[in-house]
């Protein structure tokens, strides 16, 4: 079953943070090694931006576009997050926008310790799942989200 059209990941790396560690955390979240990304032709995009006080912030982004990649991530995600967090994802309807983008934030420091904790803070790994619902309606997308994250 197709659950997502595209899944977008983004993380900001502050000048005081270890860039390689932050990138490693993103790869852990996505569930692909750097060699697997190359093999599967998944592009890891790295850009720079000016932050407060003209400090350079590095931005790492990645998109999963193929069904097999999206499904692999979603299956892995459902296994990695706690039952409580899965229920929270189902209950928080405001995570889904009118374009059927479902937003999840993972605590950056916890993920570097291989713990998949949800957060509302900005110091996080941003994940946007464009839910594949037909017809394209929020109520249909909610059903898919419930199916993905249902708790037993």
PDB file of C-alpha atoms in Angstrom:
ATOM      1  CA  UNK A   1       0.000   0.000   0.000  1.00  0.00           C
ATOM      2  CA  UNK A   2       1.204   3.505  -0.791  1.00  0.00           C
ATOM      3  CA  UNK A   3       1.243   5.607   2.377  1.00  0.00           C
ATOM      4  CA  UNK A   4       3.338   8.596   1.275  1.00  0.00           C
ATOM      5  CA  UNK A   5       4.082  10.472  -1.929  1.00  0.00           C
ATOM      6  CA  UNK A   6       7.298  11.950  -0.562  1.00  0.00           C
ATOM      7  CA  UNK A   7       9.010  12.203   2.819  1.00  0.00           C
ATOM      8  CA  UNK A   8      11.223  15.226   3.432  1.00  0.00           C
ATOM      9  CA  UNK A   9      13.854  15.405   6.179  1.00  0.00           C
ATOM     10  CA  UNK A  10      15.683  18.533   7.338  1.00  0.00           C
ATOM     11  CA  UNK A  11      18.049  19.347  10.168  1.00  0.00           C
ATOM     12  CA  UNK A  12      19.956  22.502  11.064  1.00  0.00           C
ATOM     13  CA  UNK A  13      23.512  22.224  12.334  1.00  0.00           C
ATOM     14  CA  UNK A  14      24.646  25.127  14.510  1.00  0.00           C
ATOM     15  CA  UNK A  15      28.311  26.215  14.431  1.00  0.00           C
ATOM     16  CA  UNK A  16      28.782  24.767  17.932  1.00  0.00           C
ATOM     17  CA  UNK A  17      27.517  21.317  16.907  1.00  0.00           C
ATOM     18  CA  UNK A  18      29.485  18.451  15.401  1.00  0.00           C
ATOM     19  CA  UNK A  19      28.361  18.386  11.767  1.00  0.00           C
ATOM     20  CA  UNK A  20      29.276  14.733  11.193  1.00  0.00           C
ATOM     21  CA  UNK A  21      27.304  13.683  14.294  1.00  0.00           C
ATOM     22  CA  UNK A  22      24.239  15.649  13.184  1.00  0.00           C
ATOM     23  CA  UNK A  23      24.479  14.088   9.711  1.00  0.00           C
ATOM     24  CA  UNK A  24      24.899  10.647  11.280  1.00  0.00           C
ATOM     25  CA  UNK A  25      21.700  11.265  13.270  1.00  0.00           C
ATOM     26  CA  UNK A  26      19.825  12.083  10.067  1.00  0.00           C
ATOM     27  CA  UNK A  27      21.043   8.882   8.442  1.00  0.00           C
ATOM     28  CA  UNK A  28      19.979   6.960  11.566  1.00  0.00           C
ATOM     29  CA  UNK A  29      16.520   8.519  11.371  1.00  0.00           C
ATOM     30  CA  UNK A  30      16.117   7.799   7.662  1.00  0.00           C
ATOM     31  CA  UNK A  31      17.489   4.273   8.020  1.00  0.00           C
ATOM     32  CA  UNK A  32      20.001   4.411   5.163  1.00  0.00           C
ATOM     33  CA  UNK A  33      23.790   4.494   5.258  1.00  0.00           C
ATOM     34  CA  UNK A  34      25.691   6.926   3.030  1.00  0.00           C
ATOM     35  CA  UNK A  35      26.596   4.081   0.681  1.00  0.00           C
ATOM     36  CA  UNK A  36      22.936   2.986   0.494  1.00  0.00           C
ATOM     37  CA  UNK A  37      21.936   6.564  -0.350  1.00  0.00           C
ATOM     38  CA  UNK A  38      24.377   6.554  -3.267  1.00  0.00           C
ATOM     39  CA  UNK A  39      23.305   3.091  -4.371  1.00  0.00           C
ATOM     40  CA  UNK A  40      19.616   4.070  -4.282  1.00  0.00           C
ATOM     41  CA  UNK A  41      20.337   7.484  -5.859  1.00  0.00           C
ATOM     42  CA  UNK A  42      18.957   9.400  -2.877  1.00  0.00           C
ATOM     43  CA  UNK A  43      20.515  12.862  -2.728  1.00  0.00           C
ATOM     44  CA  UNK A  44      21.745  14.279   0.572  1.00  0.00           C
ATOM     45  CA  UNK A  45      21.594  18.045   0.073  1.00  0.00           C
ATOM     46  CA  UNK A  46      23.811  20.299   2.167  1.00  0.00           C
ATOM     47  CA  UNK A  47      23.416  24.086   2.162  1.00  0.00           C
ATOM     48  CA  UNK A  48      24.543  26.982   4.338  1.00  0.00           C
ATOM     49  CA  UNK A  49      22.569  29.930   5.682  1.00  0.00           C
ATOM     50  CA  UNK A  50      23.271  32.878   7.951  1.00  0.00           C
ATOM     51  CA  UNK A  51      21.732  32.652  11.380  1.00  0.00           C
ATOM     52  CA  UNK A  52      21.636  35.046  14.322  1.00  0.00           C
ATOM     53  CA  UNK A  53      24.699  37.271  14.620  1.00  0.00           C
ATOM     54  CA  UNK A  54      25.731  36.172  11.097  1.00  0.00           C
ATOM     55  CA  UNK A  55      26.694  32.693  12.284  1.00  0.00           C
ATOM     56  CA  UNK A  56      26.768  30.115   9.503  1.00  0.00           C
ATOM     57  CA  UNK A  57      24.207  27.346   9.921  1.00  0.00           C
ATOM     58  CA  UNK A  58      24.494  24.202   7.828  1.00  0.00           C
ATOM     59  CA  UNK A  59      21.269  22.636   6.612  1.00  0.00           C
ATOM     60  CA  UNK A  60      21.081  18.972   5.681  1.00  0.00           C
ATOM     61  CA  UNK A  61      18.066  17.791   3.682  1.00  0.00           C
ATOM     62  CA  UNK A  62      16.971  14.581   2.084  1.00  0.00           C
ATOM     63  CA  UNK A  63      13.864  13.413   0.200  1.00  0.00           C
ATOM     64  CA  UNK A  64      12.505   9.897  -0.081  1.00  0.00           C
ATOM     65  CA  UNK A  65      10.442   9.733  -3.274  1.00  0.00           C
ATOM     66  CA  UNK A  66      10.153   6.058  -4.168  1.00  0.00           C
ATOM     67  CA  UNK A  67       7.443   3.942  -2.562  1.00  0.00           C
ATOM     68  CA  UNK A  68       9.927   1.302  -1.396  1.00  0.00           C
ATOM     69  CA  UNK A  69      12.042   3.952   0.366  1.00  0.00           C
ATOM     70  CA  UNK A  70       9.034   5.646   1.979  1.00  0.00           C
ATOM     71  CA  UNK A  71       7.560   2.345   3.132  1.00  0.00           C
ATOM     72  CA  UNK A  72      10.903   1.192   4.549  1.00  0.00           C
ATOM     73  CA  UNK A  73      11.195   4.402   6.578  1.00  0.00           C
ATOM     74  CA  UNK A  74       7.584   4.331   7.802  1.00  0.00           C
ATOM     75  CA  UNK A  75       7.817   0.693   8.887  1.00  0.00           C
ATOM     76  CA  UNK A  76      11.068   1.360  10.718  1.00  0.00           C
ATOM     77  CA  UNK A  77       9.683   4.528  12.311  1.00  0.00           C
ATOM     78  CA  UNK A  78       6.640   2.714  13.642  1.00  0.00           C
ATOM     79  CA  UNK A  79       8.948   0.136  15.232  1.00  0.00           C
ATOM     80  CA  UNK A  80      11.333   2.710  16.729  1.00  0.00           C
ATOM     81  CA  UNK A  81       8.940   5.119  18.432  1.00  0.00           C
ATOM     82  CA  UNK A  82       7.150   4.298  21.653  1.00  0.00           C
ATOM     83  CA  UNK A  83       3.514   3.263  21.881  1.00  0.00           C
ATOM     84  CA  UNK A  84       2.765   6.567  23.634  1.00  0.00           C
ATOM     85  CA  UNK A  85       4.402   8.588  20.857  1.00  0.00           C
ATOM     86  CA  UNK A  86       2.533   6.614  18.185  1.00  0.00           C
ATOM     87  CA  UNK A  87      -0.717   7.417  19.977  1.00  0.00           C
ATOM     88  CA  UNK A  88       0.308  11.075  20.227  1.00  0.00           C
ATOM     89  CA  UNK A  89       0.882  11.175  16.457  1.00  0.00           C
ATOM     90  CA  UNK A  90      -2.609   9.787  15.912  1.00  0.00           C
ATOM     91  CA  UNK A  91      -4.243  12.143  18.425  1.00  0.00           C
ATOM     92  CA  UNK A  92      -2.636  15.415  17.351  1.00  0.00           C
ATOM     93  CA  UNK A  93      -4.730  16.285  14.311  1.00  0.00           C
ATOM     94  CA  UNK A  94      -2.962  19.649  13.897  1.00  0.00           C
ATOM     95  CA  UNK A  95       0.134  17.830  12.605  1.00  0.00           C
ATOM     96  CA  UNK A  96      -1.650  17.472   9.249  1.00  0.00           C
ATOM     97  CA  UNK A  97      -2.063  20.514   6.988  1.00  0.00           C
ATOM     98  CA  UNK A  98      -4.475  21.112   4.107  1.00  0.00           C
ATOM     99  CA  UNK A  99      -1.953  19.756   1.582  1.00  0.00           C
ATOM    100  CA  UNK A 100      -1.853  16.476   3.546  1.00  0.00           C
ATOM    101  CA  UNK A 101       1.646  17.125   4.880  1.00  0.00           C
ATOM    102  CA  UNK A 102       2.110  15.383   8.224  1.00  0.00           C
ATOM    103  CA  UNK A 103       4.769  17.018  10.413  1.00  0.00           C
ATOM    104  CA  UNK A 104       6.932  15.234  12.980  1.00  0.00           C
ATOM    105  CA  UNK A 105       9.875  16.591  14.971  1.00  0.00           C
ATOM    106  CA  UNK A 106      12.438  14.361  16.652  1.00  0.00           C
ATOM    107  CA  UNK A 107      14.607  15.595  19.506  1.00  0.00           C
ATOM    108  CA  UNK A 108      18.079  16.108  18.050  1.00  0.00           C
ATOM    109  CA  UNK A 109      20.098  15.204  21.148  1.00  0.00           C
ATOM    110  CA  UNK A 110      18.020  12.100  21.893  1.00  0.00           C
ATOM    111  CA  UNK A 111      18.263  10.860  18.305  1.00  0.00           C
ATOM    112  CA  UNK A 112      22.044  11.118  18.500  1.00  0.00           C
ATOM    113  CA  UNK A 113      21.651   8.592  21.357  1.00  0.00           C
ATOM    114  CA  UNK A 114      19.420   6.419  19.088  1.00  0.00           C
ATOM    115  CA  UNK A 115      16.256   7.395  20.991  1.00  0.00           C
ATOM    116  CA  UNK A 116      13.300   8.422  18.847  1.00  0.00           C
ATOM    117  CA  UNK A 117      11.580  11.015  21.037  1.00  0.00           C
ATOM    118  CA  UNK A 118       9.059  13.500  19.678  1.00  0.00           C
ATOM    119  CA  UNK A 119       9.560  17.166  20.492  1.00  0.00           C
ATOM    120  CA  UNK A 120       7.946  20.532  19.886  1.00  0.00           C
ATOM    121  CA  UNK A 121      11.281  22.363  20.095  1.00  0.00           C
ATOM    122  CA  UNK A 122      13.140  23.760  17.111  1.00  0.00           C
ATOM    123  CA  UNK A 123      16.351  21.879  17.960  1.00  0.00           C
ATOM    124  CA  UNK A 124      15.228  18.815  16.088  1.00  0.00           C
ATOM    125  CA  UNK A 125      15.128  16.660  13.003  1.00  0.00           C
ATOM    126  CA  UNK A 126      12.159  17.873  10.940  1.00  0.00           C
ATOM    127  CA  UNK A 127      10.206  15.215   9.067  1.00  0.00           C
ATOM    128  CA  UNK A 128       7.393  16.002   6.641  1.00  0.00           C
ATOM    129  CA  UNK A 129       5.356  13.126   5.267  1.00  0.00           C
ATOM    130  CA  UNK A 130       3.133  13.973   2.313  1.00  0.00           C
ATOM    131  CA  UNK A 131       0.329  11.476   2.908  1.00  0.00           C
ATOM    132  CA  UNK A 132      -0.934   9.633  -0.156  1.00  0.00           C
ATOM    133  CA  UNK A 133      -4.709   9.755   0.273  1.00  0.00           C
ATOM    134  CA  UNK A 134      -7.345   9.303  -2.403  1.00  0.00           C
ATOM    135  CA  UNK A 135      -9.511  11.193  -2.743  1.00  0.00           C
ATOM    136  CA  UNK A 136      -7.215  13.935  -1.424  1.00  0.00           C
ATOM    137  CA  UNK A 137      -9.070  14.793   1.786  1.00  0.00           C
ATOM    138  CA  UNK A 138      -7.904  15.261   5.354  1.00  0.00           C
ATOM    139  CA  UNK A 139     -10.240  12.594   6.710  1.00  0.00           C
ATOM    140  CA  UNK A 140      -8.738  10.040   4.310  1.00  0.00           C
ATOM    141  CA  UNK A 141      -5.232  11.083   5.328  1.00  0.00           C
ATOM    142  CA  UNK A 142      -6.152  10.681   9.025  1.00  0.00           C
ATOM    143  CA  UNK A 143      -7.204   7.092   8.323  1.00  0.00           C
ATOM    144  CA  UNK A 144      -3.810   6.373   6.761  1.00  0.00           C
ATOM    145  CA  UNK A 145      -2.020   7.971   9.721  1.00  0.00           C
ATOM    146  CA  UNK A 146      -4.069   5.848  12.115  1.00  0.00           C
ATOM    147  CA  UNK A 147      -3.195   2.745  10.098  1.00  0.00           C
ATOM    148  CA  UNK A 148       0.505   3.623  10.118  1.00  0.00           C
ATOM    149  CA  UNK A 149       0.796   4.352  13.814  1.00  0.00           C
ATOM    150  CA  UNK A 150      -1.957   2.229  15.348  1.00  0.00           C
ATOM    151  CA  UNK A 151      -1.098   0.834  18.757  1.00  0.00           C
ATOM    152  CA  UNK A 152      -1.867  -2.731  19.756  1.00  0.00           C
TER     153      UNK A 152
END
